[in-house]
Coordinates of C-alpha atoms in Angstrom, one line a residue:
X1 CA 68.4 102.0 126.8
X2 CA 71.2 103.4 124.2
X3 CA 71.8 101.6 121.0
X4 CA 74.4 102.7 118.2
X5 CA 72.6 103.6 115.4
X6 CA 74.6 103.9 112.0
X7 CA 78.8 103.3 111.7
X8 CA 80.8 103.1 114.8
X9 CA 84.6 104.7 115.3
X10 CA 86.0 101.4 114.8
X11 CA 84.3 100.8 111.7
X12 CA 86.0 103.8 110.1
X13 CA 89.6 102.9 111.8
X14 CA 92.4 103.1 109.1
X15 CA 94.5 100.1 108.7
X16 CA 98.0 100.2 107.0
X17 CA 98.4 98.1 104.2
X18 CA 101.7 96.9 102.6
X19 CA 102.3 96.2 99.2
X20 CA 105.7 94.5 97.3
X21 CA 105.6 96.1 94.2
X22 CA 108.1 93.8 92.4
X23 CA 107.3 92.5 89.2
X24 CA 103.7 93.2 89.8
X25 CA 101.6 94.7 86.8
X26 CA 101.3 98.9 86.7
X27 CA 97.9 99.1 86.0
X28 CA 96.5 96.0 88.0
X29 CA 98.3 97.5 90.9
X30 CA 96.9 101.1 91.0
X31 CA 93.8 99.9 90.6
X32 CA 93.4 98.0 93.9
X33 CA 95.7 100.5 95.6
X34 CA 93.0 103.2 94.7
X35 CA 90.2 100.5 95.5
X36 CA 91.7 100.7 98.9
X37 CA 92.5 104.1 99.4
X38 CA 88.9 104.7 98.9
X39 CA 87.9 102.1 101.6
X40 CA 85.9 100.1 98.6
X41 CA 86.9 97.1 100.3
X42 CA 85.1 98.4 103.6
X43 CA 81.3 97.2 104.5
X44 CA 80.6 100.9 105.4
X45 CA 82.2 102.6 102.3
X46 CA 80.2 105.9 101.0
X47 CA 81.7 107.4 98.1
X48 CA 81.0 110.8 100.3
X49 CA 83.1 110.1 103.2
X50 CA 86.8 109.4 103.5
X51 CA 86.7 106.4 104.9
X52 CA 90.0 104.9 103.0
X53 CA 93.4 103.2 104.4
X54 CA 97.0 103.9 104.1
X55 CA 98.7 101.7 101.5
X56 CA 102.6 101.3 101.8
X57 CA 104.1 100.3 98.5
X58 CA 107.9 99.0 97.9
X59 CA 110.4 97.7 95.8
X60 CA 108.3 100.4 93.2
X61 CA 111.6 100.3 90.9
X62 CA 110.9 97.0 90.0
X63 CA 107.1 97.3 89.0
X64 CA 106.3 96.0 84.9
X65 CA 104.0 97.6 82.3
X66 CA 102.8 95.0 79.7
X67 CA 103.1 95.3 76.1
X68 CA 105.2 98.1 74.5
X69 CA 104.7 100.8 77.3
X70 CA 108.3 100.7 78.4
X71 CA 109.4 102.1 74.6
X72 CA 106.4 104.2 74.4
X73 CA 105.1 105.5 77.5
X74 CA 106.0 109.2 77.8
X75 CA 105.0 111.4 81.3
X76 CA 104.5 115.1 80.4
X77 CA 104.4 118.3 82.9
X78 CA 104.5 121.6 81.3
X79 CA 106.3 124.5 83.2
X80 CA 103.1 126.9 81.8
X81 CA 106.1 129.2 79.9
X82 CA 105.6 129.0 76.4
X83 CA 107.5 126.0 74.6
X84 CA 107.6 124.8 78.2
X85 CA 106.4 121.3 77.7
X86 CA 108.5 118.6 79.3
X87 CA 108.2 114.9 77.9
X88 CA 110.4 112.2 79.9
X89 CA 110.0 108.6 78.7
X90 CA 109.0 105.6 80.9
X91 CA 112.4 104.0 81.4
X92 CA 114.2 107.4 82.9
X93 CA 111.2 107.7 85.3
X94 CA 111.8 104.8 86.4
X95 CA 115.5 105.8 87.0
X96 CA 115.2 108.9 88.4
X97 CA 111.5 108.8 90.5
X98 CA 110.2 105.3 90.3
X99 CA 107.5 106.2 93.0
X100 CA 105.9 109.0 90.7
X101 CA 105.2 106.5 88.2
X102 CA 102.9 104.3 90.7
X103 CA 101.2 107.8 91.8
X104 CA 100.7 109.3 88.6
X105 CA 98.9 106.0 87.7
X106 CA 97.0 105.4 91.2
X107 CA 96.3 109.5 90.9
X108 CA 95.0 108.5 87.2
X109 CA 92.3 105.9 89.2
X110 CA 91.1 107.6 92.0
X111 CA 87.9 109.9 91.2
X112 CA 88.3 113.3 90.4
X113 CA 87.3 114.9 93.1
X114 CA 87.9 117.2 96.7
X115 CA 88.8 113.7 98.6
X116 CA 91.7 112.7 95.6
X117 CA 94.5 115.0 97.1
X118 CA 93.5 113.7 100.8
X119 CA 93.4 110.2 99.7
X120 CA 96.8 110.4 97.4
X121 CA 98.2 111.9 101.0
X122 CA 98.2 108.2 102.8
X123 CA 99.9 106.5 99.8
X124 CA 103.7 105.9 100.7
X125 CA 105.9 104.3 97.8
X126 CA 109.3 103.5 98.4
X127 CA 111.8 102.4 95.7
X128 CA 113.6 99.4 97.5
X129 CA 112.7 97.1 100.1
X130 CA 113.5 99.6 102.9
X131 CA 110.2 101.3 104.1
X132 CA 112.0 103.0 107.2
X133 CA 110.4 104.0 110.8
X134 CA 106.7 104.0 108.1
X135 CA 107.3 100.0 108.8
X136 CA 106.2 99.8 112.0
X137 CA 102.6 100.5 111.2
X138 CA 102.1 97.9 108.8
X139 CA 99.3 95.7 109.7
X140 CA 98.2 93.9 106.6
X141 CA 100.7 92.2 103.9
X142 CA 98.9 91.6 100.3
X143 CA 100.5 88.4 99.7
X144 CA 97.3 86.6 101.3
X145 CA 95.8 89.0 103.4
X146 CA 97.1 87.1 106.7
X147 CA 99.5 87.9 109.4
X148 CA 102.0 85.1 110.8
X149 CA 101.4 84.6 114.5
X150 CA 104.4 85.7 116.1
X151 CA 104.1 88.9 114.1
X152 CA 105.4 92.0 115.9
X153 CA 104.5 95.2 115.1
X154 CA 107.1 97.2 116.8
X155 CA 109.5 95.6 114.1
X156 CA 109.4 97.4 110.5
X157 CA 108.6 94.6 108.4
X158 CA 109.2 93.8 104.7
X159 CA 107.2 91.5 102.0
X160 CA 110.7 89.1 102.3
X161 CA 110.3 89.3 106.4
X162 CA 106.9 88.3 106.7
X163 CA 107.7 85.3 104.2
X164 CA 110.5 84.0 106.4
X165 CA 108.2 84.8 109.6
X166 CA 105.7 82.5 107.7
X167 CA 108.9 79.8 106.2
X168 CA 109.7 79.6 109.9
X169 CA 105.5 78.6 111.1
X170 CA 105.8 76.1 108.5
X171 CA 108.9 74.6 109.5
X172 CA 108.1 74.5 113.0
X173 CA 104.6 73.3 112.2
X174 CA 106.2 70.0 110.3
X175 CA 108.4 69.4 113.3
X176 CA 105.5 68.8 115.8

């Protein structure tokens, strides 16, 4: 008589999550993009164990900061030469790399520790609504957690997608 003791394989399978990042809060949306890269939102999370998810962000050139962050918001790297500091504000970041911004603030929220690099790894962030051949994986939308029933997951699929998928249920729903 065998029994499984402990967490199973499945419970530590990694589900890809996507998230539209349009006109969504910065900081509200690290935060529970780091909760789930973690795998907090997992019955069998251990802060030990990588036991986290792949998030899919897009449309990340379109993401808000709240208050006066856009004027004074300033992302600095130096080059480790002296007088090498580099300062580039908020509004040409979000120009020229809008998907650094959502990392450096995710990176900002995960813990500091050997599993941060790991876990930063299976964050994808796109800056428009195309999410390429990554699509296909995409199992969970954030809208409201739910898939539509017809969903295919052969298909790359987009926030805008999945709501006419879901427009179409309802529509056919009301018919019948």
């Amino acid at each position: 008589m065998s029994q499984a003791v402990g967490n199973t394989t499945l419970a530590y399978a990694r589900v890809w999550h996507h998230v539209d990042a349009s006109d969504r809060v910065l900081g509200k949306l690290a935060e529970r993009i780091a909760l789930v890269l973690m795998g907090k939102h997992k019955p069998i999370y251990d802060p030990s164990i990588d036991c986290g998810d792949y998030v899919v962000v897009t449309n990340a050139r379109s993401v808000k900061v709240t208050g006066k962050k856009e004027e004074q918001l300033l992302y600095r790297k130096h080059t480790m030469f002296p007088g090498g500091l580099k300062e580039t504000p908020y509004k040409t970041m979000q120009e020229r790399k809008p998907d650094e911004i959502i990392r450096h603030a995710v990176s900002g929220m995960l813990p500091k520790n050997k599993l941060r690099d790991r876990r930063l790894e299976r964050l994808k962030i796109f800056p428009g609504d195309r999410m390429g051949i990554v699509g296909g994986n995409i199992l969970k939308s954030w809208e409201d957690g739910s898939l539509p029933q017809n969903f295919d997951p052969s298909v790359p699929t987009t926030s805008k997608t999945l709501a006419a998928l879901r427009e179409a249920q309802q529509s056919a729903s009301k018919s019948t």
